[in-house]
Amino acid sequence: MSALAAGRRAPPSHRALRHLLAALVLGAAGWLIACGLLVAVVLIAAGAGTQLSPFPTFGASPAAQTDIPPTYLTIYQRAAADQHLDWTILAAIGKIETDHGRSNLPGVRSGVNCAGAAGPMQLGVGAGDHGCGDAGDAWATYATDGDGDGRRDVYDPADAVPAAASYLRAAGAPDDYRRAIFAYNHSDQYVAAIFMWSRRYRASATASTNPGAVQVLPFTGHWLAPLPGTSIECDVRIVDDVIWLTDRFGLTVTACFAATGHALDGEHPLGLAVDVVPSSGDWSRTLEAARYFGWSERCAASGCAGVASPPMRVVLYNGFPGHGDPLHCHPPACSAHLHLSWVHGAAAPASPAPWVDVLVAGARA
């Protein structure tokens, strides 16, 4: 169970009425889906709108193909198709909950976690509170024999993923993914993280012309490169993004790769973060850049993690400790700046990430 997955589901008694009402509504709408009418779904994630197209639209992005085991990818896609859902939402839940079954934490392959949840999708199995809440017993209602082997095994992804899909469907998906995901785990941060991973896992059919579209660049052996005209080094894969960023918004980079002096679990030790200031001293330019990548007052305290616009993982500015313009980050105790971090694969400090999200050339507009 991930840290984000620690806020567990409501007990079944609190969910039963919601499930019944959702089932009635979805039953009335089912014939529309059977007729092939595809309905766009609008999500509200942490106060920001996130739009998902109907479930057949999305292929697997390079990030999905790299991160999701092939067996799991097939199971996510089949289970979602059966329930007329977006498979990337299921995959994102599997990622956050157990890293697609690869986590070694209690309850993934046997037993239960601290909330009595089990399996790769961490569904409640009626085991009660084991120290961090009661996940209830969703398995009793949604248990599925997904592979037709005559067993319903919460630890088998072929059974657990279809059960999770049925749960989401009953809780409001696809009409309201945010409500369904929040029912799965009562945490706004969890919901935002699911949307973030869902976006990463979707292939974009129009990436070359779609503003803000990203591509995934694997590590190919060349890690750090200097920004033109400076001694500041970044991961070579983000250099073009940084050049565009500084030109577009009139900014100067003050830091990128740094083995020390920054959080070891952040992106500076990977060369995948920049600190920038306005070249002209006009801090409205940094505000413009921050807003371009999804920063708002509403999400500022969290660095807008999970709701930042691709390819950024976090945008640290006004409202986040130690960052912001001079009115919010007072010199000399605080050095005013805007911090931007790129989404990437897990890596140890002072080493290259296995993959990085970057803007495609046509998206730098």
Short mmCIF file of C-alpha atoms in Angstrom, two decimals:
data_model
loop_
_atom_site.label_atom_id
_atom_site.label_comp_id
_atom_site.label_asym_id
_atom_site.label_seq_id
_atom_site.Cartn_x
_atom_site.Cartn_y
_atom_site.Cartn_z
CA MET A 1 0.00 0.00 0.00
CA SER A 2 1.42 3.37 -0.98
CA ALA A 3 1.46 6.41 1.30
CA LEU A 4 -1.27 7.91 -0.87
CA ALA A 5 -3.34 4.78 -0.38
CA ALA A 6 -3.30 5.10 3.41
CA GLY A 7 -6.64 6.95 3.63
CA ARG A 8 -8.93 3.98 3.24
CA ARG A 9 -12.44 3.45 1.94
CA ALA A 10 -15.62 4.02 3.88
CA PRO A 11 -17.24 0.96 5.53
CA PRO A 12 -19.78 -0.86 3.36
CA SER A 13 -22.74 0.53 5.30
CA HIS A 14 -21.76 4.02 4.19
CA ARG A 15 -21.36 2.96 0.59
CA ALA A 16 -24.35 0.72 0.04
CA LEU A 17 -26.85 3.49 -0.70
CA ARG A 18 -24.41 5.23 -3.05
CA HIS A 19 -23.79 1.97 -4.90
CA LEU A 20 -27.52 1.25 -5.23
CA LEU A 21 -28.31 4.71 -6.56
CA ALA A 22 -25.34 4.63 -8.92
CA ALA A 23 -26.38 1.20 -10.21
CA LEU A 24 -29.92 2.42 -10.90
CA VAL A 25 -28.66 5.45 -12.81
CA LEU A 26 -26.13 3.42 -14.76
CA GLY A 27 -28.72 0.76 -15.53
CA ALA A 28 -30.96 3.40 -17.10
CA ALA A 29 -28.04 4.68 -19.14
CA GLY A 30 -26.71 1.25 -20.12
CA TRP A 31 -28.76 0.92 -23.31
CA LEU A 32 -27.22 4.17 -24.60
CA ILE A 33 -23.74 2.73 -24.22
CA ALA A 34 -24.88 -0.52 -25.83
CA CYS A 35 -25.97 1.49 -28.84
CA GLY A 36 -22.45 2.81 -29.15
CA LEU A 37 -23.07 6.39 -28.09
CA LEU A 38 -19.83 7.62 -26.57
CA VAL A 39 -20.21 10.25 -23.89
CA ALA A 40 -17.39 12.61 -22.90
CA VAL A 41 -16.62 12.58 -19.22
CA VAL A 42 -15.59 15.70 -17.36
CA LEU A 43 -13.56 15.22 -14.21
CA ILE A 44 -12.97 17.75 -11.50
CA ALA A 45 -9.59 16.97 -9.98
CA ALA A 46 -8.53 18.95 -6.92
CA GLY A 47 -10.60 21.87 -8.15
CA ALA A 48 -9.29 21.72 -11.73
CA GLY A 49 -11.21 20.31 -14.70
CA THR A 50 -9.81 17.15 -16.29
CA GLN A 51 -11.53 15.81 -19.40
CA LEU A 52 -11.46 12.16 -20.40
CA SER A 53 -12.63 10.90 -23.76
CA PRO A 54 -14.63 7.65 -24.05
CA PHE A 55 -12.80 4.44 -23.20
CA PRO A 56 -11.82 3.21 -26.69
CA THR A 57 -9.83 6.37 -27.48
CA PHE A 58 -6.62 5.74 -25.57
CA GLY A 59 -3.76 3.49 -26.51
CA ALA A 60 -0.84 2.84 -24.19
CA SER A 61 1.79 5.57 -24.06
CA PRO A 62 5.49 4.66 -24.08
CA ALA A 63 5.48 5.34 -20.33
CA ALA A 64 2.67 2.81 -19.87
CA GLN A 65 4.45 0.21 -21.98
CA THR A 66 7.63 0.73 -19.98
CA ASP A 67 6.06 0.79 -16.51
CA ILE A 68 3.14 -1.66 -16.66
CA PRO A 69 3.87 -5.40 -16.90
CA PRO A 70 2.38 -6.73 -20.17
CA THR A 71 0.04 -9.13 -18.36
CA TYR A 72 -1.33 -6.33 -16.19
CA LEU A 73 -1.72 -4.00 -19.19
CA THR A 74 -3.87 -6.59 -20.96
CA ILE A 75 -5.96 -7.17 -17.83
CA TYR A 76 -6.54 -3.45 -17.27
CA GLN A 77 -7.64 -2.94 -20.85
CA ARG A 78 -9.98 -5.95 -20.94
CA ALA A 79 -11.55 -5.19 -17.56
CA ALA A 80 -12.13 -1.57 -18.52
CA ALA A 81 -13.66 -2.52 -21.88
CA ASP A 82 -16.06 -4.91 -20.14
CA GLN A 83 -17.29 -2.08 -17.89
CA HIS A 84 -17.02 0.70 -20.52
CA LEU A 85 -14.36 2.52 -18.48
CA ASP A 86 -11.06 4.23 -19.23
CA TRP A 87 -8.40 1.57 -18.70
CA THR A 88 -5.82 4.16 -17.65
CA ILE A 89 -7.84 4.90 -14.50
CA LEU A 90 -7.64 1.23 -13.49
CA ALA A 91 -3.94 1.19 -14.32
CA ALA A 92 -3.34 4.33 -12.27
CA ILE A 93 -5.07 2.74 -9.27
CA GLY A 94 -2.94 -0.36 -9.69
CA LYS A 95 0.16 1.84 -9.82
CA ILE A 96 -0.64 3.86 -6.71
CA GLU A 97 -1.89 0.92 -4.67
CA THR A 98 0.80 -1.71 -5.30
CA ASP A 99 2.96 -0.68 -8.27
CA HIS A 100 1.08 -3.20 -10.41
CA GLY A 101 1.54 -5.96 -7.87
CA ARG A 102 5.28 -5.44 -7.47
CA SER A 103 5.11 -3.93 -3.98
CA ASN A 104 6.42 -6.08 -1.13
CA LEU A 105 4.17 -4.45 1.46
CA PRO A 106 1.73 -6.55 3.53
CA GLY A 107 -1.51 -7.48 1.83
CA VAL A 108 -0.30 -7.44 -1.76
CA ARG A 109 0.37 -11.16 -2.26
CA SER A 110 -1.01 -12.52 1.01
CA GLY A 111 -2.67 -11.30 4.19
CA VAL A 112 -4.05 -7.78 4.47
CA ASN A 113 -2.73 -4.26 4.91
CA CYS A 114 -3.35 -2.04 7.92
CA ALA A 115 -6.89 -1.29 6.71
CA GLY A 116 -7.86 -4.88 5.95
CA ALA A 117 -7.42 -4.54 2.17
CA ALA A 118 -5.76 -7.13 -0.03
CA GLY A 119 -4.42 -7.91 -3.47
CA PRO A 120 -2.94 -5.82 -6.28
CA MET A 121 -5.93 -3.45 -6.24
CA GLN A 122 -6.11 -3.34 -2.40
CA LEU A 123 -9.80 -4.19 -2.09
CA GLY A 124 -11.43 -4.54 1.31
CA VAL A 125 -11.97 -8.18 2.28
CA GLY A 126 -13.87 -7.73 5.54
CA ALA A 127 -10.80 -8.17 7.73
CA GLY A 128 -11.52 -5.07 9.83
CA ASP A 129 -9.22 -2.35 11.11
CA HIS A 130 -5.59 -3.46 11.40
CA GLY A 131 -4.25 -0.08 12.47
CA CYS A 132 -5.19 2.55 9.88
CA GLY A 133 -8.92 2.19 9.23
CA ASP A 134 -11.43 -0.30 7.89
CA ALA A 135 -11.53 -0.87 4.14
CA GLY A 136 -14.83 -2.71 4.44
CA ASP A 137 -15.66 -5.72 2.29
CA ALA A 138 -15.91 -4.67 -1.33
CA TRP A 139 -14.69 -8.13 -2.31
CA ALA A 140 -17.86 -9.72 -0.97
CA THR A 141 -19.89 -7.65 -3.43
CA TYR A 142 -17.59 -7.37 -6.46
CA ALA A 143 -15.48 -10.55 -6.39
CA THR A 144 -15.00 -11.80 -9.95
CA ASP A 145 -13.58 -14.89 -11.65
CA GLY A 146 -11.94 -12.87 -14.36
CA ASP A 147 -9.89 -15.66 -15.94
CA GLY A 148 -12.51 -18.41 -15.73
CA ASP A 149 -10.39 -20.74 -13.62
CA GLY A 150 -13.27 -21.44 -11.22
CA ARG A 151 -11.78 -19.34 -8.40
CA ARG A 152 -12.24 -15.76 -7.23
CA ASP A 153 -8.85 -14.79 -5.83
CA VAL A 154 -8.31 -11.25 -4.55
CA TYR A 155 -4.53 -11.73 -4.99
CA ASP A 156 -4.89 -12.67 -8.67
CA PRO A 157 -4.90 -9.56 -10.90
CA ALA A 158 -7.11 -11.37 -13.41
CA ASP A 159 -9.82 -11.41 -10.71
CA ALA A 160 -8.96 -8.30 -8.69
CA VAL A 161 -8.83 -5.81 -11.56
CA PRO A 162 -12.32 -6.67 -12.93
CA ALA A 163 -13.62 -6.44 -9.37
CA ALA A 164 -12.12 -2.97 -9.01
CA ALA A 165 -13.68 -2.00 -12.34
CA SER A 166 -17.09 -3.15 -11.10
CA TYR A 167 -16.59 -1.16 -7.92
CA LEU A 168 -15.77 2.03 -9.85
CA ARG A 169 -18.72 1.50 -12.14
CA ALA A 170 -21.10 1.13 -9.19
CA ALA A 171 -19.56 4.19 -7.50
CA GLY A 172 -20.25 6.50 -10.43
CA ALA A 173 -17.76 5.89 -13.24
CA PRO A 174 -17.65 6.75 -16.08
CA ASP A 175 -20.10 9.60 -15.49
CA ASP A 176 -18.15 10.94 -12.52
CA TYR A 177 -14.68 9.48 -12.22
CA ARG A 178 -13.73 11.81 -9.39
CA ARG A 179 -16.62 10.60 -7.23
CA ALA A 180 -15.85 6.97 -8.07
CA ILE A 181 -12.14 7.29 -7.25
CA PHE A 182 -12.88 9.19 -4.06
CA ALA A 183 -15.21 6.35 -3.04
CA TYR A 184 -12.33 3.94 -3.69
CA ASN A 185 -10.07 5.95 -1.40
CA HIS A 186 -11.26 8.97 0.56
CA SER A 187 -8.38 11.32 -0.25
CA ASP A 188 -8.27 14.30 -2.60
CA GLN A 189 -4.52 13.77 -2.94
CA TYR A 190 -5.18 10.18 -3.99
CA VAL A 191 -7.69 11.31 -6.62
CA ALA A 192 -5.22 13.85 -8.02
CA ALA A 193 -2.47 11.23 -8.19
CA ILE A 194 -4.76 8.83 -10.06
CA PHE A 195 -5.53 11.50 -12.65
CA MET A 196 -1.83 12.27 -13.04
CA TRP A 197 -0.89 8.65 -13.72
CA SER A 198 -3.91 8.21 -15.96
CA ARG A 199 -2.71 11.10 -18.13
CA ARG A 200 0.79 9.63 -18.28
CA TYR A 201 -0.47 6.23 -19.39
CA ARG A 202 -2.56 7.55 -22.29
CA ALA A 203 -1.07 7.66 -25.75
CA SER A 204 -1.90 10.84 -27.63
CA ALA A 205 -2.93 10.37 -31.24
CA THR A 206 -2.25 14.05 -31.95
CA ALA A 207 0.87 14.62 -29.89
CA SER A 208 2.80 16.36 -32.66
CA THR A 209 0.23 19.13 -33.03
CA ASN A 210 -1.51 19.27 -29.66
CA PRO A 211 -0.31 22.16 -27.42
CA GLY A 212 0.98 20.77 -24.13
CA ALA A 213 1.41 17.25 -25.53
CA VAL A 214 4.30 15.26 -24.12
CA GLN A 215 6.53 12.45 -25.24
CA VAL A 216 8.50 10.02 -23.12
CA LEU A 217 12.25 9.97 -23.68
CA PRO A 218 14.21 6.98 -22.38
CA PHE A 219 17.76 7.25 -21.11
CA THR A 220 20.12 6.49 -23.97
CA GLY A 221 23.50 6.85 -22.26
CA HIS A 222 24.06 10.63 -22.32
CA TRP A 223 22.93 12.23 -19.06
CA LEU A 224 23.93 15.87 -18.35
CA ALA A 225 24.48 18.73 -20.77
CA PRO A 226 25.10 22.47 -20.18
CA LEU A 227 22.44 25.02 -20.99
CA PRO A 228 23.69 27.19 -23.87
CA GLY A 229 25.87 30.07 -22.70
CA THR A 230 25.99 28.86 -19.08
CA SER A 231 27.81 26.41 -16.86
CA ILE A 232 24.49 25.11 -15.51
CA GLU A 233 23.84 21.49 -16.43
CA CYS A 234 20.51 19.69 -16.86
CA ASP A 235 19.48 16.25 -17.99
CA VAL A 236 20.04 16.50 -21.74
CA ARG A 237 16.45 15.39 -22.39
CA ILE A 238 14.93 18.57 -20.90
CA VAL A 239 17.40 21.07 -22.37
CA ASP A 240 15.13 21.95 -25.31
CA ASP A 241 12.20 22.46 -22.91
CA VAL A 242 14.32 24.73 -20.71
CA ILE A 243 15.51 26.80 -23.66
CA TRP A 244 11.93 27.23 -24.85
CA LEU A 245 10.76 28.05 -21.31
CA THR A 246 13.36 30.77 -20.74
CA ASP A 247 12.78 32.32 -24.17
CA ARG A 248 8.98 32.14 -23.97
CA PHE A 249 8.67 33.74 -20.54
CA GLY A 250 11.84 35.83 -20.31
CA LEU A 251 13.43 33.84 -17.50
CA THR A 252 16.92 33.07 -16.28
CA VAL A 253 17.87 29.67 -14.86
CA THR A 254 19.67 29.83 -11.54
CA ALA A 255 19.87 26.10 -10.82
CA CYS A 256 19.24 22.76 -12.50
CA PHE A 257 21.38 19.70 -11.69
CA ALA A 258 22.77 19.84 -8.16
CA ALA A 259 24.09 16.82 -6.27
CA THR A 260 23.81 18.70 -2.96
CA GLY A 261 22.02 21.69 -1.55
CA HIS A 262 18.53 20.52 -2.56
CA ALA A 263 16.12 17.81 -1.42
CA LEU A 264 17.67 14.42 -2.21
CA ASP A 265 14.27 12.98 -3.12
CA GLY A 266 13.54 15.83 -5.53
CA GLU A 267 14.51 16.44 -9.12
CA HIS A 268 17.56 18.70 -8.77
CA PRO A 269 19.87 15.71 -8.04
CA LEU A 270 18.52 14.13 -11.24
CA GLY A 271 18.99 17.22 -13.40
CA LEU A 272 15.23 17.36 -13.94
CA ALA A 273 14.30 20.59 -12.15
CA VAL A 274 15.00 24.24 -12.76
CA ASP A 275 14.88 27.27 -10.51
CA VAL A 276 14.14 30.38 -12.53
CA VAL A 277 13.85 34.12 -11.97
CA PRO A 278 12.66 36.88 -14.33
CA SER A 279 15.50 38.15 -16.50
CA SER A 280 14.06 41.68 -16.39
CA GLY A 281 13.12 41.64 -12.71
CA ASP A 282 9.40 41.61 -13.62
CA TRP A 283 7.94 38.87 -11.43
CA SER A 284 4.73 38.81 -13.43
CA ARG A 285 6.72 36.71 -15.92
CA THR A 286 7.33 33.94 -13.39
CA LEU A 287 3.67 34.08 -12.41
CA GLU A 288 2.74 33.69 -16.08
CA ALA A 289 5.02 30.66 -16.41
CA ALA A 290 3.70 29.13 -13.19
CA ARG A 291 0.10 29.46 -14.37
CA TYR A 292 1.00 28.06 -17.79
CA PHE A 293 2.06 24.83 -16.10
CA GLY A 294 -1.00 24.55 -13.86
CA TRP A 295 -0.11 26.50 -10.73
CA SER A 296 -2.96 28.21 -8.89
CA GLU A 297 -3.56 29.50 -5.40
CA ARG A 298 -5.83 26.52 -4.77
CA CYS A 299 -3.08 23.91 -5.17
CA ALA A 300 -0.06 26.06 -4.24
CA ALA A 301 0.52 24.51 -0.81
CA SER A 302 1.02 21.06 -2.37
CA GLY A 303 3.14 22.32 -5.25
CA CYS A 304 0.18 21.44 -7.47
CA ALA A 305 1.34 17.82 -7.46
CA GLY A 306 -1.05 15.70 -9.48
CA VAL A 307 -2.69 18.66 -11.20
CA ALA A 308 0.33 20.39 -12.76
CA SER A 309 0.21 20.51 -16.54
CA PRO A 310 2.45 18.04 -18.40
CA PRO A 311 5.33 17.56 -18.45
CA MET A 312 5.68 19.07 -14.96
CA ARG A 313 5.43 16.99 -11.79
CA VAL A 314 5.30 19.98 -9.42
CA VAL A 315 5.24 23.77 -9.73
CA LEU A 316 6.59 25.40 -6.56
CA TYR A 317 5.74 29.07 -6.30
CA ASN A 318 3.77 31.48 -4.10
CA GLY A 319 2.24 29.54 -1.24
CA PHE A 320 4.85 26.78 -1.14
CA PRO A 321 7.48 27.18 1.62
CA GLY A 322 10.81 28.53 0.43
CA HIS A 323 9.56 29.48 -3.03
CA GLY A 324 7.79 32.34 -4.75
CA ASP A 325 8.24 35.98 -5.66
CA PRO A 326 9.87 38.50 -3.25
CA LEU A 327 6.49 39.30 -1.66
CA HIS A 328 6.05 35.66 -0.65
CA CYS A 329 9.67 34.56 -0.29
CA HIS A 330 11.45 37.28 1.65
CA PRO A 331 15.20 37.75 1.08
CA PRO A 332 17.69 37.09 2.50
CA ALA A 333 16.14 34.22 4.48
CA CYS A 334 14.36 33.00 1.34
CA SER A 335 15.74 33.25 -2.17
CA ALA A 336 12.83 34.18 -4.45
CA HIS A 337 12.35 31.87 -7.43
CA LEU A 338 9.97 29.61 -9.34
CA HIS A 339 10.74 25.88 -9.27
CA LEU A 340 9.63 23.48 -12.02
CA SER A 341 10.17 19.69 -11.96
CA TRP A 342 9.66 17.26 -14.83
CA VAL A 343 7.80 13.94 -14.50
CA HIS A 344 10.21 11.00 -14.63
CA GLY A 345 10.82 7.40 -13.74
CA ALA A 346 12.21 6.51 -10.33
CA ALA A 347 15.96 6.96 -9.94
CA ALA A 348 18.54 7.25 -7.17
CA PRO A 349 19.95 10.73 -6.46
CA ALA A 350 22.79 11.83 -8.74
CA SER A 351 21.82 9.36 -11.44
CA PRO A 352 19.80 9.54 -14.67
CA ALA A 353 16.10 8.72 -14.64
CA PRO A 354 15.10 5.78 -16.87
CA TRP A 355 12.57 7.97 -18.68
CA VAL A 356 11.43 11.60 -18.69
CA ASP A 357 8.32 13.38 -19.94
CA VAL A 358 9.12 16.34 -22.19
CA LEU A 359 7.10 18.59 -24.45
CA VAL A 360 6.98 17.52 -28.06
CA ALA A 361 8.36 20.13 -30.45
CA GLY A 362 4.94 21.11 -31.77
CA ALA A 363 3.62 21.63 -28.24
CA ARG A 364 6.07 24.42 -27.38
CA ALA A 365 3.75 27.25 -28.33
#
